GROMACS .gro file of C-alpha atoms in nm:
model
  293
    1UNK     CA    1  -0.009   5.859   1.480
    2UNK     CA    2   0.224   5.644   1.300
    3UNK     CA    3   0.113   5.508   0.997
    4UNK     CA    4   0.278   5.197   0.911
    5UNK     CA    5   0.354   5.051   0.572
    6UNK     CA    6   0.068   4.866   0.352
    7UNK     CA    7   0.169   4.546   0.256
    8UNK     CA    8  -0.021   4.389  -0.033
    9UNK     CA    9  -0.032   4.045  -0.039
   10UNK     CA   10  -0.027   3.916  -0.400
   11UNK     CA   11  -0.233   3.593  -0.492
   12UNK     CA   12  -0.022   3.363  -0.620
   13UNK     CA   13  -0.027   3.217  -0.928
   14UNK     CA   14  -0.189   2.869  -0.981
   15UNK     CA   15   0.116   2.618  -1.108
   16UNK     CA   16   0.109   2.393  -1.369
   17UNK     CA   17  -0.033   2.095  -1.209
   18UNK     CA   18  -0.218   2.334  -1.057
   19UNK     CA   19  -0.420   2.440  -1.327
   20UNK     CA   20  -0.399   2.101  -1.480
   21UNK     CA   21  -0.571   1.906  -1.258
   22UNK     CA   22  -0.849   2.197  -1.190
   23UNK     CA   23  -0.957   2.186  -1.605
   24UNK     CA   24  -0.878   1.819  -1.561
   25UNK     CA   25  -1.165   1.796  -1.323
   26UNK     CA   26  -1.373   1.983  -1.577
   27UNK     CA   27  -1.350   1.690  -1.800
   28UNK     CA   28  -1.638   1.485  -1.667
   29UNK     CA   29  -1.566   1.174  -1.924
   30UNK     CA   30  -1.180   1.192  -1.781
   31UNK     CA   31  -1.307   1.209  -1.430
   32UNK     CA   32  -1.554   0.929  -1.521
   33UNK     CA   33  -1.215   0.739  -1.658
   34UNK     CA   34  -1.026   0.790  -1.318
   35UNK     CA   35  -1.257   0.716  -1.128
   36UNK     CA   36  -1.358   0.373  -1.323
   37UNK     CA   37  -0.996   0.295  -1.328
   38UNK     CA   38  -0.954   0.362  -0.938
   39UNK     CA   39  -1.233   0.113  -0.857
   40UNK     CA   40  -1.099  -0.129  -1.083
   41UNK     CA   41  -0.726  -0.170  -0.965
   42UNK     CA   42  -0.876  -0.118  -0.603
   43UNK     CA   43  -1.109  -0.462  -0.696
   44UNK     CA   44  -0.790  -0.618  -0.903
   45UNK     CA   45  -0.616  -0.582  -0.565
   46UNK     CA   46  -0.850  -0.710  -0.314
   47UNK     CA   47  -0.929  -1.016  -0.544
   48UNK     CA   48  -0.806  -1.249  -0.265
   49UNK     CA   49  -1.032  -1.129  -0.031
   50UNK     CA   50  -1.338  -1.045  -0.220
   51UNK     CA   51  -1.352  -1.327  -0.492
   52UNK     CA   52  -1.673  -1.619  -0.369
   53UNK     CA   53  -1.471  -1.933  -0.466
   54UNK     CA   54  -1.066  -2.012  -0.513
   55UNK     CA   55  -0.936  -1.889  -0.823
   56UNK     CA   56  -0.841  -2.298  -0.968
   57UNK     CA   57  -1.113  -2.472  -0.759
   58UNK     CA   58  -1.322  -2.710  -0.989
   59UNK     CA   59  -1.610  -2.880  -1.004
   60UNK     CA   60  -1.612  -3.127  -1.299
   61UNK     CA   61  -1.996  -3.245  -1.271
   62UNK     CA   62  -2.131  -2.834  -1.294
   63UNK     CA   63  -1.921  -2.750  -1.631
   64UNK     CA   64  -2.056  -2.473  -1.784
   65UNK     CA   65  -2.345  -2.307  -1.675
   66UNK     CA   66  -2.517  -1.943  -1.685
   67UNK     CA   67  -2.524  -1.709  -1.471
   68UNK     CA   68  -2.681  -1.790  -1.127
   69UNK     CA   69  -2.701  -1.616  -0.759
   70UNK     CA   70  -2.410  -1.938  -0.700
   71UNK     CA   71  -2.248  -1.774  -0.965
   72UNK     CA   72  -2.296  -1.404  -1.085
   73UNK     CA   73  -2.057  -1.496  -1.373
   74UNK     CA   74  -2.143  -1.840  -1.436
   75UNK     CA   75  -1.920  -2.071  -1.468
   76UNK     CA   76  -1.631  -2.239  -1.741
   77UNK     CA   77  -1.612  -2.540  -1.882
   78UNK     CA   78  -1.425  -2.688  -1.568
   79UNK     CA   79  -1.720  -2.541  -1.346
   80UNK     CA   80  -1.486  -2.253  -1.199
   81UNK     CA   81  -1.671  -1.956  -1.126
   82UNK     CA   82  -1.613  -1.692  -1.364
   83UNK     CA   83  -1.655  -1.407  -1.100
   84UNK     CA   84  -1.326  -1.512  -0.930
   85UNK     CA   85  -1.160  -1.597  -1.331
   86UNK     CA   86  -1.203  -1.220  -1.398
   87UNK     CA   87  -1.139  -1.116  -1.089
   88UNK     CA   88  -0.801  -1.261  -1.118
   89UNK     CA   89  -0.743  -1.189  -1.479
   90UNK     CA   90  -0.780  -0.835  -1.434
   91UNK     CA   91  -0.497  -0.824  -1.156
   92UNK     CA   92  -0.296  -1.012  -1.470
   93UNK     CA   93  -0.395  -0.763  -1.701
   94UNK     CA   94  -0.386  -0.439  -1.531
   95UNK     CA   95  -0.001  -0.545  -1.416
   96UNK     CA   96   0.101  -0.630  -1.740
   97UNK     CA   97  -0.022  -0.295  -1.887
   98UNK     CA   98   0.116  -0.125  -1.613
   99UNK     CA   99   0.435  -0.249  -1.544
  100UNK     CA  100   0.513  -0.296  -1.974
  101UNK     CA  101   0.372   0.082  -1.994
  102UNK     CA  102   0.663   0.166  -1.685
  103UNK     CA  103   0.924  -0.033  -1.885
  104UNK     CA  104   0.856   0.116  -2.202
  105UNK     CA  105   0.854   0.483  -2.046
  106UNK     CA  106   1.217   0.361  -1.883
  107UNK     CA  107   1.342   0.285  -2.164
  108UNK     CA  108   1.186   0.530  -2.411
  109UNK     CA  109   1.247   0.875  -2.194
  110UNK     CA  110   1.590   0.779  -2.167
  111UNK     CA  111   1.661   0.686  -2.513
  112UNK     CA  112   1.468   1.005  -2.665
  113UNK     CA  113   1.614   1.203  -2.408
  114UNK     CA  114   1.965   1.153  -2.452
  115UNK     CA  115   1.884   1.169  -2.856
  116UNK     CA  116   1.746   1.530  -2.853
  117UNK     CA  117   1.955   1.680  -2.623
  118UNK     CA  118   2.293   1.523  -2.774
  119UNK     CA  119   2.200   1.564  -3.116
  120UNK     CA  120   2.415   1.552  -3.452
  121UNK     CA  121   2.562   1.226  -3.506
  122UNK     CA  122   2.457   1.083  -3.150
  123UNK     CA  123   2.124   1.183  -3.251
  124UNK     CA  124   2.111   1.024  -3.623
  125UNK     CA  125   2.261   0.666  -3.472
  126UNK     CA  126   2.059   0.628  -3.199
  127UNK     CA  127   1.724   0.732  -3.396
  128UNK     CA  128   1.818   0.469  -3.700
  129UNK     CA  129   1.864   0.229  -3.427
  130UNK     CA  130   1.514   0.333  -3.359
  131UNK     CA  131   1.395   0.312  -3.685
  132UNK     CA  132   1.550  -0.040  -3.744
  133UNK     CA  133   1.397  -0.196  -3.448
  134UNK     CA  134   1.015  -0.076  -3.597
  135UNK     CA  135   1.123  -0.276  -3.921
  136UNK     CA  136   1.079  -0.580  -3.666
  137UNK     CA  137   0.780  -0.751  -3.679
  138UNK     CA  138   0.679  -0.778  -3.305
  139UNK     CA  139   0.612  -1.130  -3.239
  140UNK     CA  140   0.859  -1.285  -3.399
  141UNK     CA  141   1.088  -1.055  -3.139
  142UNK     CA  142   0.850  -1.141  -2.883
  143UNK     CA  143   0.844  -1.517  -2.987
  144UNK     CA  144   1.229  -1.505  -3.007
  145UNK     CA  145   1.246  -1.397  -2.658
  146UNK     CA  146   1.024  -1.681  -2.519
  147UNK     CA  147   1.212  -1.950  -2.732
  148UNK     CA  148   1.562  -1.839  -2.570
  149UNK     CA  149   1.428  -1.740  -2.212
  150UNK     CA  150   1.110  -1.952  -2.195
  151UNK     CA  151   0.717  -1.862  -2.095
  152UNK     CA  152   0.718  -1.651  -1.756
  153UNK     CA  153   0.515  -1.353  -1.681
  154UNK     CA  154   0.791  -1.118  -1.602
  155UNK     CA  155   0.935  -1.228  -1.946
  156UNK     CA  156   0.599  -1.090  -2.100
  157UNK     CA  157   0.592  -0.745  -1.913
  158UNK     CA  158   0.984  -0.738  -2.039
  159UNK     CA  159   0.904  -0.844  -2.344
  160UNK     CA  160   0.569  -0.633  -2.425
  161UNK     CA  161   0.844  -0.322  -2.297
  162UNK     CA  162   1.063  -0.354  -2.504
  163UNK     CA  163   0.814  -0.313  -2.788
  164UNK     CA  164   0.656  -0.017  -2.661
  165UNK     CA  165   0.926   0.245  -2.612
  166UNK     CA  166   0.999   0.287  -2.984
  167UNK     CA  167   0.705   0.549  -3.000
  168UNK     CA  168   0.796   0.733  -2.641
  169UNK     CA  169   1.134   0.774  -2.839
  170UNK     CA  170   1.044   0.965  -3.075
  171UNK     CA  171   0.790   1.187  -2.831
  172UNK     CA  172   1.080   1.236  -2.574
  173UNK     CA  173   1.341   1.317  -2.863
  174UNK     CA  174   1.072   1.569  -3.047
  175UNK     CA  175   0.986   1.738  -2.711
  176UNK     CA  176   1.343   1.740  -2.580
  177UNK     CA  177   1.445   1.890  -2.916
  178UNK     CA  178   1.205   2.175  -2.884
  179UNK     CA  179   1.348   2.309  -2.518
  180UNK     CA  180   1.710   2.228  -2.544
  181UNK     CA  181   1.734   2.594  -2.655
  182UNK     CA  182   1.551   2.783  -2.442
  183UNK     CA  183   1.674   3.038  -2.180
  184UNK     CA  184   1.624   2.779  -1.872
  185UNK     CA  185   1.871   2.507  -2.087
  186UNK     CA  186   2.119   2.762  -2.131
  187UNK     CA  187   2.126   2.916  -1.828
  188UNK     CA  188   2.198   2.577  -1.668
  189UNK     CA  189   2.436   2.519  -1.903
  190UNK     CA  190   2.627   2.892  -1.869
  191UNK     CA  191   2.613   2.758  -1.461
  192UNK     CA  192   2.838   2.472  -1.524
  193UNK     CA  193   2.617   2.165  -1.500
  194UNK     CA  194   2.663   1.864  -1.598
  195UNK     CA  195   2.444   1.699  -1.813
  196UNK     CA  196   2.282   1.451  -1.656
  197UNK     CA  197   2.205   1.731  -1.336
  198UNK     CA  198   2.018   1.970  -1.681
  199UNK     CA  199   1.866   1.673  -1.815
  200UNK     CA  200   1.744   1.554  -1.504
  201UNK     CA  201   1.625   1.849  -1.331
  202UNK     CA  202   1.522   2.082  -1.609
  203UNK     CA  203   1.439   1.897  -1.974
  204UNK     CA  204   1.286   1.598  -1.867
  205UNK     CA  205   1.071   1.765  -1.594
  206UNK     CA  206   0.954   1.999  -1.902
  207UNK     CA  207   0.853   1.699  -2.080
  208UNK     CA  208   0.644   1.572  -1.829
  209UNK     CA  209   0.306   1.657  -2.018
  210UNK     CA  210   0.351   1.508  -2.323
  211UNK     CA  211   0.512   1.169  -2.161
  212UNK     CA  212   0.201   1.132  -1.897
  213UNK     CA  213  -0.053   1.167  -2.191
  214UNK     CA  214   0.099   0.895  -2.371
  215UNK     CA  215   0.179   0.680  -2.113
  216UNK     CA  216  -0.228   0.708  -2.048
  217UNK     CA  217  -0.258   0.579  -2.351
  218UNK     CA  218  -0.013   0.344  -2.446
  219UNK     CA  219  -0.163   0.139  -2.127
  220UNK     CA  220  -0.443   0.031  -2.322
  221UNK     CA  221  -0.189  -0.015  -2.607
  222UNK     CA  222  -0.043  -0.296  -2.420
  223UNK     CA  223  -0.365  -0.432  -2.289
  224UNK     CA  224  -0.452  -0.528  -2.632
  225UNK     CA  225  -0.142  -0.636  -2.703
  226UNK     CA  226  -0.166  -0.904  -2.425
  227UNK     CA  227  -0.520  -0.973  -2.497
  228UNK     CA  228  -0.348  -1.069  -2.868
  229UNK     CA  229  -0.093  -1.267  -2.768
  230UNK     CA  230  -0.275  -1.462  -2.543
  231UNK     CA  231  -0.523  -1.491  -2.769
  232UNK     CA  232  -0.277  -1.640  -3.002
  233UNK     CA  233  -0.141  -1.864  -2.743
  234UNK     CA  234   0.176  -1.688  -2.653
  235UNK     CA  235   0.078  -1.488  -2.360
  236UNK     CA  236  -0.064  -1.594  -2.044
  237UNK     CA  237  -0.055  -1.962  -1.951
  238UNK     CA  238  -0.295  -2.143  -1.789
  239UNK     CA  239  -0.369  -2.216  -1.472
  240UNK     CA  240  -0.278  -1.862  -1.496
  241UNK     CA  241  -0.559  -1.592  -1.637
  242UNK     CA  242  -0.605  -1.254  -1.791
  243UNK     CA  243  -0.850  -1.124  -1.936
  244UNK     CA  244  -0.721  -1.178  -2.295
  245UNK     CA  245  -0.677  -1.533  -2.225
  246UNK     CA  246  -1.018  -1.547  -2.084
  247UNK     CA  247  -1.203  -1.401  -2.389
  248UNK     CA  248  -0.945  -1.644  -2.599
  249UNK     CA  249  -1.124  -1.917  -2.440
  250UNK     CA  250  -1.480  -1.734  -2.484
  251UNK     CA  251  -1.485  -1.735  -2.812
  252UNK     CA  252  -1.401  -2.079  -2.898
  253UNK     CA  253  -1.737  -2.187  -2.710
  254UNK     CA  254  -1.883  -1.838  -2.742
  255UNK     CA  255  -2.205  -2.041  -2.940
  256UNK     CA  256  -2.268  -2.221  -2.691
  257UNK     CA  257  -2.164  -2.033  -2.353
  258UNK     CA  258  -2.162  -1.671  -2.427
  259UNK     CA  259  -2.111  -1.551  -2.091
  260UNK     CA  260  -1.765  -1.706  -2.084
  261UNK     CA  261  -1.705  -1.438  -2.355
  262UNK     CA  262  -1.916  -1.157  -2.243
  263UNK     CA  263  -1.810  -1.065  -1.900
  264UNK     CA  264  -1.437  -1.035  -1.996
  265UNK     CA  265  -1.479  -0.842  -2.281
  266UNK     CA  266  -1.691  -0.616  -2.070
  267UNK     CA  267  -1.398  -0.578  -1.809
  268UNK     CA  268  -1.147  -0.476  -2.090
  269UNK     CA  269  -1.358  -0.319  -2.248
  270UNK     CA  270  -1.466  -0.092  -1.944
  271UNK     CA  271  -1.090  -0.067  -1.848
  272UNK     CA  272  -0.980   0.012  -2.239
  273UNK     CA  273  -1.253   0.293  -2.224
  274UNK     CA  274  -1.149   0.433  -1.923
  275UNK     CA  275  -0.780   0.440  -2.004
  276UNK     CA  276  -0.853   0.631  -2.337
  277UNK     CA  277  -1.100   0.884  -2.141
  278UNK     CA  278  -0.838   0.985  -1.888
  279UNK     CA  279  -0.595   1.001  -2.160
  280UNK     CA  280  -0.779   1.247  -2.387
  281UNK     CA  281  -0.852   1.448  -2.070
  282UNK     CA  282  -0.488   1.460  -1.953
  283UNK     CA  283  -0.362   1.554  -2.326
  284UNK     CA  284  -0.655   1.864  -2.292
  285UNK     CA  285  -0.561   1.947  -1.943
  286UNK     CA  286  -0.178   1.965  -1.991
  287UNK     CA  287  -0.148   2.177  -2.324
  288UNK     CA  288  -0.105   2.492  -2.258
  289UNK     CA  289  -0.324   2.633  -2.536
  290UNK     CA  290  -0.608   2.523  -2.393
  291UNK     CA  291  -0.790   2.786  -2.197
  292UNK     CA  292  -1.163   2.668  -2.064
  293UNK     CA  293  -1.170   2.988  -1.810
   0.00000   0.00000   0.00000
């Protein structure tokens, strides 16, 4: 009888993600938050097709009126249906939060990055460079930009981006600053590669929690920030909409015609909440302190 050899096969370990996105799930308010978000750039999307009248399309004699089975939203003062408005407006604003949010992370990884690994002198410039541009009152650098390049949308998510990444900076630099010392680093380093290969393979990939969480929540950040600027007159233009401009324009008739100021304060609102909910779960999820076995 020949008795062969007993192999035992070990479980493997669950990975980072791994085990983030099973407490993650845990987290009903975060799932709530993801899943509200989902639906909402799924809608912001599919606007064209599932908006009941054309985004500008008028009609002068109906003005304002409430809510009606015509209109769910009722309608603005130049009788377009509010329905299709913030249908619209939320494409506007969930782009701009996005896409500012993906230009600040550019721009702030890299800068913090390159900061904390460097260090010394390299470090100390680029960081009072940092701490000079916060001296800056945002919208006079914001209405700079729009004087010199004039209003455009793309301008806006440039401009709102260029704002932002002052605080992933300092995250990136802190984090970076924290692992450039650790056994991975310097084995990389005693291997002979170059520094972009170790700061592209190994310290930023390290970093990864820390940059997601925020990036959650600077979303919102920049929602806000739009909402305010447009609000102020310096954001979105019409014929264009967001939802900012749209609760702008609420709450100069909101006496009158409080729908025109309800319904998109309820979208951002609902949007704001999720974003912060998802945020809060990711920042539980991905610390690694945090045991909920």
């Amino acid at each position: 009888m020949t008795v062969g050899n007993v192999i035992m096969d070990a479980e493997p370990g669950a990975s980072l993600w791994a085990d983030a996105w099973r407490r993650l799930k845990k987290n009903k308010l975060a799932v709530f938050g993801l899943l509200v978000l989902s639906v909402l750039i799924v809608i912001a999307l599919l606007a064209p097709w599932i908006a009941p009248y054309g985004y500008e399309q008028q009609n002068l004699e109906l003005g304002a009126t409430p809510p009606s089975f015509a209109h769910w939203f009722g309608t603005d003062l130049f009788g377009r249906d509010m329905l299709t408005r913030v249908l619209y407006g939320g494409r506007v604003s969930l782009a701009v939060g996005l896409i500012a949010t993906f230009v600040a992370l550019v721009i702030g990884v890299t800068w913090g990055t390159i900061a904390g690994y460097l260090g010394g002198r390299t470090d100390a410039v680029m960081m009072r460079i940092v701490d000079a541009l916060y001296a800056l009152p945002f919208i006079i650098f914001i209405i700079l930009l729009m004087v010199v390049f004039g209003r455009s949308v793309l301008l806006l998510f440039v401009a709102i981006g260029a704002v932002e990444w002052l605080t992933m900076a300092r995250i990136v630099r802190a984090q970076v600053l924290s692992i450039r010392n650790q056994e991975f680093v310097e084995a990389a380093r005693a291997m002979g590669l170059s520094t972009p290969h170790i700061l592209a393979k190994h310290v930023v990939p390290n970093s990864l929690g820390p940059i997601i969480v925020y990036a959650t929540l600077t979303v919102p950040q920049v929602m806000l920030l739009e909402a305010f600027l447009s609000f102020l007159g310096l954001g979105i233009q019409p014929p264009q909409s967001s939802w900012g401009l749209l609760i702008s324009h609420g709450a100069n008739v909101m006496e009158d015609s409080p729908w025109l100021l309800i319904f998109p304060g309820l979208a951002l609102s609902l949007t704001l909440f999720a974003l912060n909910f998802l945020g809060d779960g990711l920042r539980d999820a991905l610390d690694p302190r945090v045991s909920k076995d």
